[in-house]
């Protein structure tokens, strides 16, 4: 065991803000540490943000709410005092409205001519209309109404609202407004304290998925917003060109894009999608066949996503890929077919079946013609080929053509909602194939472009040949939704466990003789829990060679026990400030994205406990004839101290004293078995148990 495992990292880093524990990321620790040293600056920022947001006109451009939210987050992270933060937010909001009120009271109608108020006449008109309708209570209500919050107090002063009445509404609204922004920030900050125990790998995955979905929604909305005004012009220019010619291309253009046809714009869009998708597919195919740079991108994307894999991420992505699997897609095809037959939409039914059938035939033809190997042998003997992705292709064809049928001749809002819904489903399924390592990036990109080209071609043909069959969007959507819920739920429930094993990431496992491990080999294991970016967290101070049942038996005899499991009840107990420490579940922590495999705890007093977290290492220890090889576990013993910020919830903060809990653990283990020894490594103590 001379080579270090892939978990090996640098020595632990304890940045600023260390007394907050290691429950947040290093860059956030530095920010918290700065505000712990300079809380006046943070409180001043909260006060100024609340004041400026309520100030006449200026409040329309100052993001005061966001800054107050950040203040609440810092309270949740225990970097700011909750009482003083609330005072700063409330007093700033009251002061801002008061300044605006007295400006209006002093200058009356002359204020309209002052800078910067004179640049916003329409805003004054809206504010006066709102104040005329609601009277004094508009001071309270406008605090929560965007641009009006910065102008209604001015209007109240101009209108002669009595000062006592104004201040009643002003103070009440400031209290509610501050609570509405500080409380979510506080909960978010507290959740960061909890989530900081988890690797940022999961956070990066969530950000990637959320970002991809946001990008899909943005692209759909952007294309609709930007392309729609131009489509008419493109169509008119194409028709003007064709009207001066009598060749075949001109006749095709006139037949498709004649402005007299209500669907000429839709035909133009689908034609552009058709040519663009074909161009993209052929480009990807050329790169794959010639081993161009796109293949290098494939490997980088594959490696990056495999480093992001976690047990939780695997479970979610396997469920998504199951919802896009053949049984579910075939059931959706069948359900839609039955509905179309019942409605006697025979032509539409024919297009629907041709769409799915030809797409599947094309995918299999390309797979066995090109014979490209998958990144990993997931489907050996069943479907060993990778290009293109059947999941991605079938989902974009089925849900893409379905979205076309549902959105045809519907209002613009329905079209956008339908397109976005289909795009979200397709994007999630496609991403799941990349995440699980079932396909290369180019496989999925080619499948999406090929499927989109086929949907566009079918749509053009459908618009030209099927004009009298109308598809009712709501009932067909309900049929599809019920089919997805019933069949998808059954598939996930029936096959999820087996699919998790099939798609599991399988790192290598090495064997090391017990003597080598006890002598120097233990130094080759990771020295600390490591996050995605390579940042070291708590030191790994325990290495234990033995089956899980033996480890648990030794610890239970020494007074340790397995903490309560995470469920709805134990999660709610964290919201109570006086929950006994034995009843609180232990928060998971991740090393390279993986949660600990075993967890034990021992209470020291009402507010402190020792927690032992152990991860399976990539090694097994060979006893050299003295029994079967033993799995080698690696982990850490830490002291967790309960804190109750503002007496509202419970937080468990990890102490930086890692030696005391380790020596307590060593003492307990030695009392049950003698094979436990402490070793020194770079100023840290490591406990070896076998």
XYZ file of C-alpha atoms in Angstrom:
690
model
C 0.000 0.000 0.000
C 2.675 2.445 -1.016
C 0.493 4.440 -3.391
C -1.953 6.784 -1.798
C -5.643 6.176 -2.351
C -7.768 8.516 -4.384
C -9.003 9.982 -1.108
C -5.602 11.291 -0.081
C -5.521 15.014 0.548
C -3.528 17.785 2.097
C -3.518 18.416 5.813
C -6.613 20.017 7.317
C -7.210 23.688 6.811
C -8.670 25.733 9.635
C -9.521 29.094 8.226
C -10.931 32.171 9.913
C -14.056 31.739 11.893
C -12.793 28.504 13.404
C -14.967 28.804 16.471
C -17.966 28.239 14.250
C -16.813 24.690 13.716
C -16.205 23.040 10.401
C -19.833 23.060 9.386
C -19.492 25.529 6.511
C -17.326 25.767 3.434
C -13.876 27.428 3.709
C -14.723 30.556 1.723
C -17.848 31.034 3.815
C -15.821 30.406 6.963
C -13.560 33.294 5.962
C -16.554 35.597 5.435
C -18.082 34.595 8.754
C -14.764 35.090 10.496
C -14.487 38.587 9.031
C -17.932 39.577 10.257
C -17.246 38.059 13.650
C -14.307 40.447 13.902
C -16.202 43.414 12.369
C -19.910 42.950 13.216
C -20.461 46.715 13.101
C -19.820 46.729 9.362
C -22.391 44.034 8.739
C -24.964 45.718 10.985
C -24.257 49.027 9.286
C -24.832 47.412 5.887
C -28.170 45.985 7.040
C -29.244 49.379 8.407
C -28.165 51.239 5.269
C -29.828 48.708 2.951
C -33.134 48.899 4.820
C -32.989 52.698 4.843
C -32.057 53.125 1.183
C -34.704 50.670 -0.015
C -37.377 52.794 1.665
C -35.915 56.111 0.512
C -37.796 58.127 -2.076
C -37.143 56.846 -5.622
C -33.673 55.564 -4.667
C -35.341 52.477 -3.202
C -36.418 51.382 -6.666
C -32.825 50.495 -7.612
C -31.209 49.522 -4.284
C -31.374 45.746 -3.547
C -32.064 46.325 0.134
C -34.178 43.208 0.597
C -31.344 40.989 -0.613
C -28.859 42.579 1.773
C -31.236 42.196 4.727
C -31.715 38.554 3.726
C -27.930 38.116 3.828
C -27.983 39.694 7.282
C -30.465 37.050 8.395
C -28.255 34.379 6.883
C -25.303 35.656 8.923
C -27.486 35.432 12.023
C -28.215 31.813 11.158
C -24.480 31.235 10.743
C -23.929 32.815 14.189
C -21.818 35.622 12.758
C -24.248 38.366 13.874
C -26.326 38.893 16.982
C -30.027 38.321 16.153
C -31.353 41.141 18.336
C -28.999 43.799 16.990
C -29.563 42.653 13.404
C -33.323 42.974 13.859
C -32.869 46.438 15.393
C -30.704 47.501 12.437
C -33.206 46.260 9.852
C -36.283 47.726 11.567
C -34.697 51.073 12.407
C -33.313 51.429 8.878
C -36.723 50.709 7.345
C -38.443 53.149 9.716
C -35.828 55.838 9.038
C -36.095 55.441 5.255
C -39.865 55.811 5.220
C -39.642 58.718 7.665
C -37.194 60.647 5.474
C -39.443 60.077 2.458
C -42.521 61.155 4.428
C -40.952 64.394 5.648
C -39.589 65.195 2.193
C -43.109 64.976 0.849
C -44.523 66.941 3.760
C -41.952 69.750 3.377
C -41.901 70.168 -0.409
C -45.447 69.089 -1.321
C -46.016 69.221 -5.088
C -42.663 70.981 -5.627
C -40.943 67.654 -5.000
C -41.956 66.497 -8.467
C -39.493 69.021 -9.927
C -36.570 67.893 -7.748
C -33.914 65.431 -8.873
C -34.194 62.450 -9.076
C -37.974 62.555 -8.544
C -38.611 64.527 -11.722
C -37.348 61.582 -13.792
C -40.207 59.356 -12.574
C -43.533 61.113 -13.227
C -45.330 57.836 -13.966
C -44.216 56.431 -10.613
C -45.700 59.442 -8.814
C -48.986 58.950 -10.655
C -49.115 55.280 -9.634
C -48.277 56.168 -6.046
C -50.986 58.833 -5.847
C -53.580 56.477 -7.332
C -52.643 53.763 -4.839
C -52.708 56.180 -1.873
C -56.058 57.622 -2.957
C -57.518 54.123 -3.048
C -56.082 52.773 0.232
C -55.434 55.841 2.407
C -53.077 55.543 5.368
C -52.887 51.754 5.230
C -51.110 52.089 1.872
C -47.981 53.014 3.880
C -48.104 49.526 5.375
C -49.039 47.688 2.170
C -46.646 49.513 -0.159
C -43.662 48.306 1.892
C -44.142 44.953 0.140
C -44.992 46.216 -3.366
C -41.771 46.782 -5.245
C -41.385 50.312 -6.699
C -44.333 51.686 -4.703
C -42.487 51.209 -1.407
C -40.153 54.068 -2.318
C -42.840 56.550 -3.359
C -45.955 56.005 -1.212
C -44.382 57.548 1.936
C -43.597 60.643 -0.135
C -47.196 60.764 -1.363
C -48.399 60.323 2.231
C -46.371 63.363 3.271
C -47.557 65.391 0.283
C -51.192 64.468 1.052
C -51.024 65.680 4.638
C -51.402 62.319 6.364
C -51.140 62.944 10.154
C -47.688 62.035 11.457
C -48.945 59.758 14.325
C -51.020 57.747 11.881
C -48.086 57.517 9.489
C -45.722 56.279 12.183
C -48.124 53.554 13.304
C -48.205 52.106 9.800
C -44.503 52.815 9.290
C -43.318 50.942 12.386
C -45.737 48.036 11.948
C -44.734 47.563 8.325
C -41.024 47.792 9.212
C -41.434 45.061 11.845
C -43.241 42.730 9.458
C -40.913 43.534 6.556
C -37.778 42.908 8.619
C -39.144 39.619 9.940
C -40.161 38.529 6.432
C -36.596 38.999 5.175
C -34.527 38.098 8.224
C -36.390 34.880 9.049
C -35.816 33.171 5.680
C -32.214 34.338 5.749
C -31.814 32.968 9.264
C -33.254 29.593 8.253
C -31.049 29.532 5.178
C -27.969 30.336 7.230
C -28.886 27.691 9.784
C -29.355 25.207 6.966
C -25.865 26.073 5.741
C -24.604 25.158 9.180
C -26.271 21.808 8.722
C -25.464 21.410 5.039
C -21.859 22.386 5.608
C -21.440 18.954 7.121
C -22.180 17.633 3.660
C -19.679 17.754 0.816
C -20.063 20.521 -1.710
C -20.164 17.763 -4.320
C -23.883 17.363 -3.732
C -24.330 21.130 -3.854
C -22.433 21.296 -7.152
C -24.660 18.562 -8.587
C -27.810 20.369 -7.485
C -26.485 23.616 -8.968
C -25.658 21.840 -12.233
C -29.129 20.320 -12.538
C -30.904 23.506 -11.476
C -28.714 25.539 -13.808
C -29.426 23.202 -16.713
C -33.168 23.392 -16.103
C -32.998 27.182 -15.770
C -31.029 27.349 -19.024
C -33.626 25.232 -20.804
C -36.440 27.469 -19.532
C -34.497 30.616 -20.419
C -33.720 29.398 -23.939
C -37.374 28.507 -24.563
C -38.549 31.883 -23.266
C -35.772 33.781 -25.055
C -36.435 32.118 -28.393
C -40.121 32.817 -28.063
C -39.548 36.422 -27.027
C -36.852 37.236 -29.584
C -37.796 35.045 -32.525
C -41.530 35.618 -32.553
C -41.346 39.262 -33.741
C -38.825 38.288 -36.442
C -40.546 35.197 -37.794
C -43.116 37.228 -39.689
C -40.349 39.227 -41.367
C -38.384 36.104 -42.296
C -41.519 34.542 -43.739
C -42.372 37.659 -45.750
C -38.856 37.860 -47.189
C -38.941 34.177 -48.127
C -42.336 34.601 -49.795
C -41.144 37.748 -51.617
C -38.154 35.813 -52.941
C -40.291 32.847 -54.020
C -42.952 35.011 -55.670
C -40.468 36.200 -58.315
C -39.418 32.664 -59.271
C -41.061 29.569 -60.675
C -38.569 26.840 -59.768
C -39.168 23.928 -57.360
C -37.617 25.574 -54.240
C -39.815 28.632 -54.807
C -42.950 26.483 -55.096
C -42.039 24.649 -51.873
C -41.526 27.951 -50.055
C -44.881 29.268 -51.269
C -46.688 26.074 -50.260
C -45.196 26.103 -46.789
C -44.963 29.771 -45.846
C -47.912 31.386 -47.625
C -49.002 34.213 -45.233
C -52.607 33.252 -45.938
C -52.029 30.081 -43.892
C -52.537 30.539 -40.158
C -49.690 28.124 -39.379
C -47.100 29.598 -41.726
C -45.028 30.932 -38.820
C -45.033 27.543 -37.083
C -43.912 25.906 -40.313
C -41.022 28.344 -40.606
C -39.901 27.627 -37.031
C -40.028 23.871 -37.543
C -38.138 24.205 -40.818
C -35.367 26.131 -39.054
C -35.279 23.502 -36.281
C -35.097 20.745 -38.885
C -32.098 22.185 -40.731
C -30.319 23.267 -37.558
C -30.745 19.856 -35.921
C -29.565 17.970 -38.982
C -26.490 20.202 -39.187
C -25.708 19.598 -35.502
C -26.199 15.835 -35.736
C -23.965 15.508 -38.786
C -21.306 17.626 -37.067
C -21.342 15.411 -33.969
C -21.298 12.252 -36.085
C -18.288 13.501 -38.031
C -16.394 14.280 -34.813
C -17.154 10.842 -33.369
C -16.072 9.025 -36.517
C -12.884 11.078 -36.903
C -12.043 11.140 -33.178
C -12.064 14.955 -33.226
C -11.783 17.222 -30.129
C -15.402 16.535 -29.170
C -14.265 13.074 -28.076
C -11.848 14.737 -25.649
C -14.745 16.785 -24.310
C -16.592 13.481 -23.821
C -13.891 12.212 -21.495
C -13.713 15.455 -19.527
C -17.492 15.565 -19.015
C -17.530 11.898 -17.991
C -14.699 12.363 -15.494
C -16.229 15.516 -14.020
C -19.649 13.941 -13.502
C -18.187 10.793 -11.961
C -16.371 12.951 -9.403
C -19.755 14.490 -8.518
C -21.457 11.196 -7.807
C -22.996 10.651 -4.382
C -25.327 8.013 -2.997
C -28.160 10.555 -2.875
C -27.438 11.801 -6.376
C -27.326 8.221 -7.672
C -30.733 7.477 -6.186
C -32.340 10.553 -7.760
C -30.708 10.091 -11.157
C -31.533 6.391 -11.307
C -35.163 7.243 -10.584
C -35.142 9.834 -13.396
C -33.539 7.416 -15.851
C -36.162 4.824 -14.865
C -38.929 7.312 -15.656
C -37.373 7.660 -19.114
C -36.894 3.911 -19.602
C -38.530 1.711 -22.215
C -41.398 0.367 -20.031
C -42.515 3.879 -19.100
C -42.081 5.372 -22.587
C -43.867 2.412 -24.221
C -46.715 2.802 -21.731
C -47.015 6.502 -22.583
C -47.027 5.641 -26.294
C -49.725 3.043 -25.705
C -51.889 5.297 -23.541
C -51.751 8.162 -26.056
C -52.494 5.717 -28.879
C -55.599 4.403 -27.116
C -56.814 7.941 -26.420
C -56.316 8.994 -30.057
C -58.114 5.863 -31.245
C -61.000 6.517 -28.874
C -61.265 10.064 -30.279
C -61.027 8.663 -33.855
C -57.991 10.808 -34.634
C -56.687 8.177 -37.038
C -54.242 10.341 -38.966
C -52.772 11.720 -35.752
C -52.495 8.167 -34.406
C -50.589 7.142 -37.519
C -48.105 9.999 -37.134
C -47.739 9.199 -33.439
C -46.875 5.542 -34.053
C -44.550 6.369 -36.951
C -42.768 8.951 -34.771
C -41.953 6.430 -32.031
C -41.415 3.390 -34.236
C -39.062 4.956 -36.765
C -37.086 6.709 -34.013
C -36.443 3.404 -32.256
C -35.504 1.710 -35.546
C -33.097 4.533 -36.391
C -31.448 4.397 -32.949
C -30.840 0.647 -33.152
C -29.545 0.923 -36.725
C -26.987 3.562 -35.727
C -25.979 1.666 -32.587
C -25.148 -1.578 -34.383
C -23.677 0.179 -37.425
C -21.223 2.328 -35.470
C -20.690 -0.040 -32.516
C -19.314 2.630 -30.187
C -18.477 1.364 -26.703
C -20.087 2.863 -23.614
C -18.001 4.651 -20.963
C -18.681 1.689 -18.622
C -20.014 -1.814 -19.251
C -23.465 -1.255 -17.790
C -25.457 -3.210 -20.360
C -22.980 -5.904 -21.367
C -24.735 -8.607 -23.358
C -27.986 -6.603 -23.675
C -27.216 -3.238 -25.230
C -23.439 -2.779 -25.282
C -23.362 0.141 -27.719
C -23.429 3.791 -26.847
C -24.099 5.947 -29.916
C -26.735 7.357 -29.944
C -28.516 7.333 -26.582
C -31.807 5.469 -26.840
C -33.154 7.087 -23.673
C -32.448 10.609 -24.903
C -33.650 9.980 -28.467
C -36.927 8.281 -27.526
C -37.778 10.837 -24.854
C -37.235 13.827 -27.125
C -39.269 12.201 -29.906
C -42.143 11.065 -27.683
C -42.417 14.134 -25.478
C -41.346 16.556 -28.202
C -43.992 15.392 -30.685
C -46.527 15.138 -27.866
C -45.799 18.771 -26.918
C -46.333 19.754 -30.571
C -49.742 18.040 -30.633
C -50.806 19.549 -27.299
C -49.640 23.086 -28.149
C -50.973 23.248 -31.700
C -53.458 26.107 -32.193
C -53.341 26.956 -28.473
C -52.749 30.360 -26.820
C -49.170 31.568 -26.501
C -49.046 30.927 -22.742
C -50.151 27.318 -23.232
C -47.553 26.815 -25.946
C -44.737 28.099 -23.736
C -45.850 26.065 -20.697
C -46.194 22.890 -22.767
C -42.829 23.353 -24.471
C -41.061 24.080 -21.193
C -42.612 21.046 -19.476
C -41.518 18.717 -22.262
C -38.052 20.315 -22.386
C -37.597 19.841 -18.624
C -38.443 16.139 -18.815
C -36.147 15.603 -21.795
C -33.277 17.542 -20.180
C -33.510 15.607 -16.892
C -33.509 12.228 -18.604
C -30.598 13.231 -20.847
C -28.588 14.517 -17.875
C -29.260 11.335 -15.905
C -27.651 9.280 -18.690
C -24.512 11.402 -18.496
C -24.405 11.391 -14.707
C -24.759 7.607 -14.447
C -21.957 7.074 -16.969
C -24.220 5.225 -19.424
C -23.345 7.518 -22.351
C -20.790 9.975 -23.595
C -21.725 13.627 -23.969
C -21.599 13.333 -27.767
C -24.018 10.373 -27.625
C -26.620 12.467 -25.854
C -26.018 15.565 -27.985
C -26.390 13.518 -31.177
C -29.560 11.863 -29.861
C -31.179 15.181 -28.973
C -30.329 16.732 -32.338
C -31.449 13.648 -34.277
C -34.685 13.376 -32.312
C -35.425 17.081 -32.718
C -34.871 16.833 -36.484
C -37.298 13.913 -36.698
C -39.926 15.757 -34.624
C -39.528 18.867 -36.801
C -39.906 16.844 -40.020
C -43.007 15.088 -38.695
C -44.477 18.398 -37.561
C -44.058 19.930 -41.011
C -45.729 16.926 -42.623
C -48.493 16.907 -40.023
C -49.284 20.599 -40.503
C -49.563 20.083 -44.251
C -51.610 16.887 -44.259
C -53.666 16.812 -41.037
C -55.860 19.875 -40.760
C -59.161 18.732 -39.303
C -58.178 16.600 -36.308
C -57.975 18.574 -33.081
C -56.236 17.236 -29.984
C -57.706 18.347 -26.651
C -54.740 19.323 -24.500
C -56.187 18.932 -20.983
C -57.608 15.375 -21.171
C -54.602 14.040 -23.073
C -52.237 15.695 -20.579
C -54.127 13.993 -17.767
C -53.811 10.628 -19.536
C -50.048 11.104 -19.903
C -49.676 12.315 -16.309
C -51.608 9.360 -14.883
C -49.608 6.920 -17.000
C -46.329 8.430 -15.831
C -47.449 8.345 -12.204
C -48.754 4.766 -12.268
C -46.261 3.029 -14.539
C -43.322 5.228 -13.544
C -44.072 4.726 -9.855
C -44.285 0.961 -10.360
C -41.013 0.820 -12.313
C -39.168 2.881 -9.709
C -40.595 0.842 -6.841
C -39.922 -2.500 -8.513
C -36.478 -1.980 -10.044
C -34.859 0.872 -8.134
C -32.732 -1.259 -5.831
C -31.447 -3.445 -8.668
C -30.816 -0.445 -10.917
C -28.835 1.293 -8.176
C -26.534 -1.712 -8.084
C -26.333 -1.821 -11.895
C -25.436 1.859 -12.249
C -23.247 1.984 -9.127
C -19.844 3.580 -9.438
C -17.277 0.842 -8.770
C -13.878 2.092 -7.621
C -11.025 -0.364 -7.437
C -10.252 -2.297 -4.259
C -6.692 -3.242 -3.254
C -5.463 -5.790 -0.715
C -2.697 -5.031 1.767
C -1.078 -7.417 4.308
C -1.967 -6.532 7.894
C 1.697 -6.193 8.856
C 2.341 -3.694 6.081
C -0.710 -1.669 7.053
C 0.237 -1.600 10.749
C 3.878 -0.675 9.978
C 3.735 2.152 7.443
C 0.852 1.425 5.089
C -1.650 3.314 7.221
C 0.137 6.534 6.285
C -0.981 6.106 2.672
C -4.653 6.528 3.496
C -6.404 9.869 3.391
C -5.451 12.277 6.137
C -8.715 14.252 6.210
C -12.264 14.351 4.978
C -12.113 16.029 1.587
C -14.563 18.107 -0.339
C -14.939 18.341 -4.097
C -12.543 21.239 -4.517
C -9.778 19.450 -2.594
C -10.402 21.414 0.597
C -9.584 19.401 3.688
C -12.101 19.294 6.505
C -11.886 17.269 9.739
C -8.827 14.978 10.022
C -9.299 11.255 9.502
C -8.080 9.968 12.843
C -9.448 6.397 12.888
C -8.514 3.361 10.771
C -10.404 0.187 11.686
C -9.886 -3.194 10.001
C -12.882 -5.426 10.540
C -16.380 -6.374 9.365
C -19.138 -3.902 10.161
C -20.782 -6.264 12.665
C -17.521 -6.648 14.616
C -16.999 -2.879 14.746
C -20.546 -2.362 15.990
C -20.221 -5.125 18.568
C -17.062 -3.671 20.131
C -18.532 -0.179 20.352
C -21.890 -1.271 21.756
C -20.183 -3.207 24.531
C -18.255 -0.008 25.344
C -21.438 2.059 25.727
C -21.702 3.497 22.228
C -24.876 3.208 20.214
C -26.199 3.833 16.733
C -27.924 7.265 16.604
C -31.598 7.566 15.645
C -32.190 7.321 11.890
C -33.182 10.358 9.862
C -36.941 10.484 9.403
C -39.700 13.079 9.663
C -39.820 12.839 13.468
C -36.078 13.136 14.135
C -35.742 15.956 11.593
C -38.428 17.969 13.414
C -36.615 17.471 16.722
C -33.857 19.796 15.448
C -36.414 22.593 15.426
C -36.932 22.243 19.186
C -34.358 23.926 21.439
C -34.549 21.432 24.327
C -34.362 18.055 22.605
C -32.144 15.553 24.543
C -28.915 14.893 22.711
C -29.560 11.128 22.527
C -32.714 11.741 20.488
C -31.021 13.845 17.810
C -29.978 12.145 14.601
C -26.387 12.611 13.491
C -25.983 14.824 10.463
C -24.316 13.072 7.534
C -20.944 14.260 6.347
C -19.555 13.427 2.939
C -16.068 12.523 1.847
C -15.629 12.869 -1.912
C -19.396 12.927 -2.115
C -20.036 9.722 -0.134
C -21.828 9.671 3.201
C -20.354 7.698 6.060
C -21.087 3.980 6.033
C -21.335 3.603 9.815
C -22.140 6.080 12.578
C -21.937 5.685 16.358
C -22.319 8.153 19.206
C -21.733 8.427 22.936
C -23.208 11.195 25.079
C -20.797 13.066 27.354
C -23.408 15.305 28.989
C -26.704 16.989 28.112
C -25.100 19.198 25.443
C -22.081 17.227 24.208
C -21.539 13.925 22.464
C -18.748 12.072 20.687
C -19.635 11.011 17.162
C -17.690 8.367 15.241
C -18.162 8.352 11.469
C -16.562 5.627 9.362
C -16.266 5.332 5.577
C -15.268 2.196 3.653
C -11.775 2.661 2.212
C -10.613 1.225 -1.143
C -8.536 -1.382 0.730
C -9.002 -4.708 2.488
C -6.529 -5.973 5.068
C -5.243 -9.528 4.526
C -4.737 -11.419 7.780
C -2.271 -13.793 6.022
C -3.816 -17.118 6.957
C -5.509 -15.907 10.166
C -8.944 -15.539 8.623
C -10.624 -13.885 5.660
C -9.521 -10.389 4.562
C -11.080 -7.577 6.569
C -12.564 -4.413 5.079
C -10.651 -1.330 6.131
C -12.715 1.567 7.449
C -11.445 5.113 7.765
C -13.074 7.931 9.682
C -13.015 10.420 12.498
C -14.134 10.906 16.070
C -15.403 14.396 16.888
C -17.116 16.188 19.724
C -20.403 17.845 18.817
C -21.749 20.564 21.093
C -25.343 21.701 20.882
C -26.168 25.382 20.466
C -29.559 27.060 20.471
C -29.353 30.385 18.578
C -32.033 32.780 19.805
C -33.593 29.818 21.636
C -35.367 28.815 18.423
C -33.681 25.710 17.015
C -30.861 23.304 17.786
C -27.537 23.254 15.956
C -24.716 20.754 16.433
C -21.314 22.445 16.149
C -18.194 20.338 15.660
C -15.423 21.234 18.078
C -11.838 21.593 16.854
C -10.432 19.423 19.617
C -9.938 16.138 17.733
C -7.510 14.555 20.200
C -9.832 14.276 23.222
C -12.582 12.277 21.492
C -9.963 10.045 19.845
C -8.355 9.161 23.185
C -11.800 8.469 24.706
C -12.534 6.144 21.788
C -9.167 4.396 22.146
C -9.801 3.877 25.866
C -13.213 2.323 25.195
C -11.904 0.037 22.433
C -8.971 -1.182 24.505
C -11.360 -2.098 27.315
C -13.072 -4.505 24.919
C -10.121 -5.681 22.774
C -6.421 -4.993 23.027
C -5.605 -4.381 19.368
C -5.920 -0.592 19.320
C -2.849 1.604 18.971
C -2.268 5.337 18.558
C 0.151 6.600 15.926
C 1.526 10.063 15.181
C 1.235 11.666 11.725
C 2.139 15.292 10.953
C 1.139 16.509 14.384
C -2.081 14.471 14.441
C -2.902 11.284 16.314
C -4.325 8.319 14.382
C -5.993 5.312 16.042
C -5.432 1.897 14.382
C -7.837 -0.879 15.369
C -7.745 -4.511 14.157
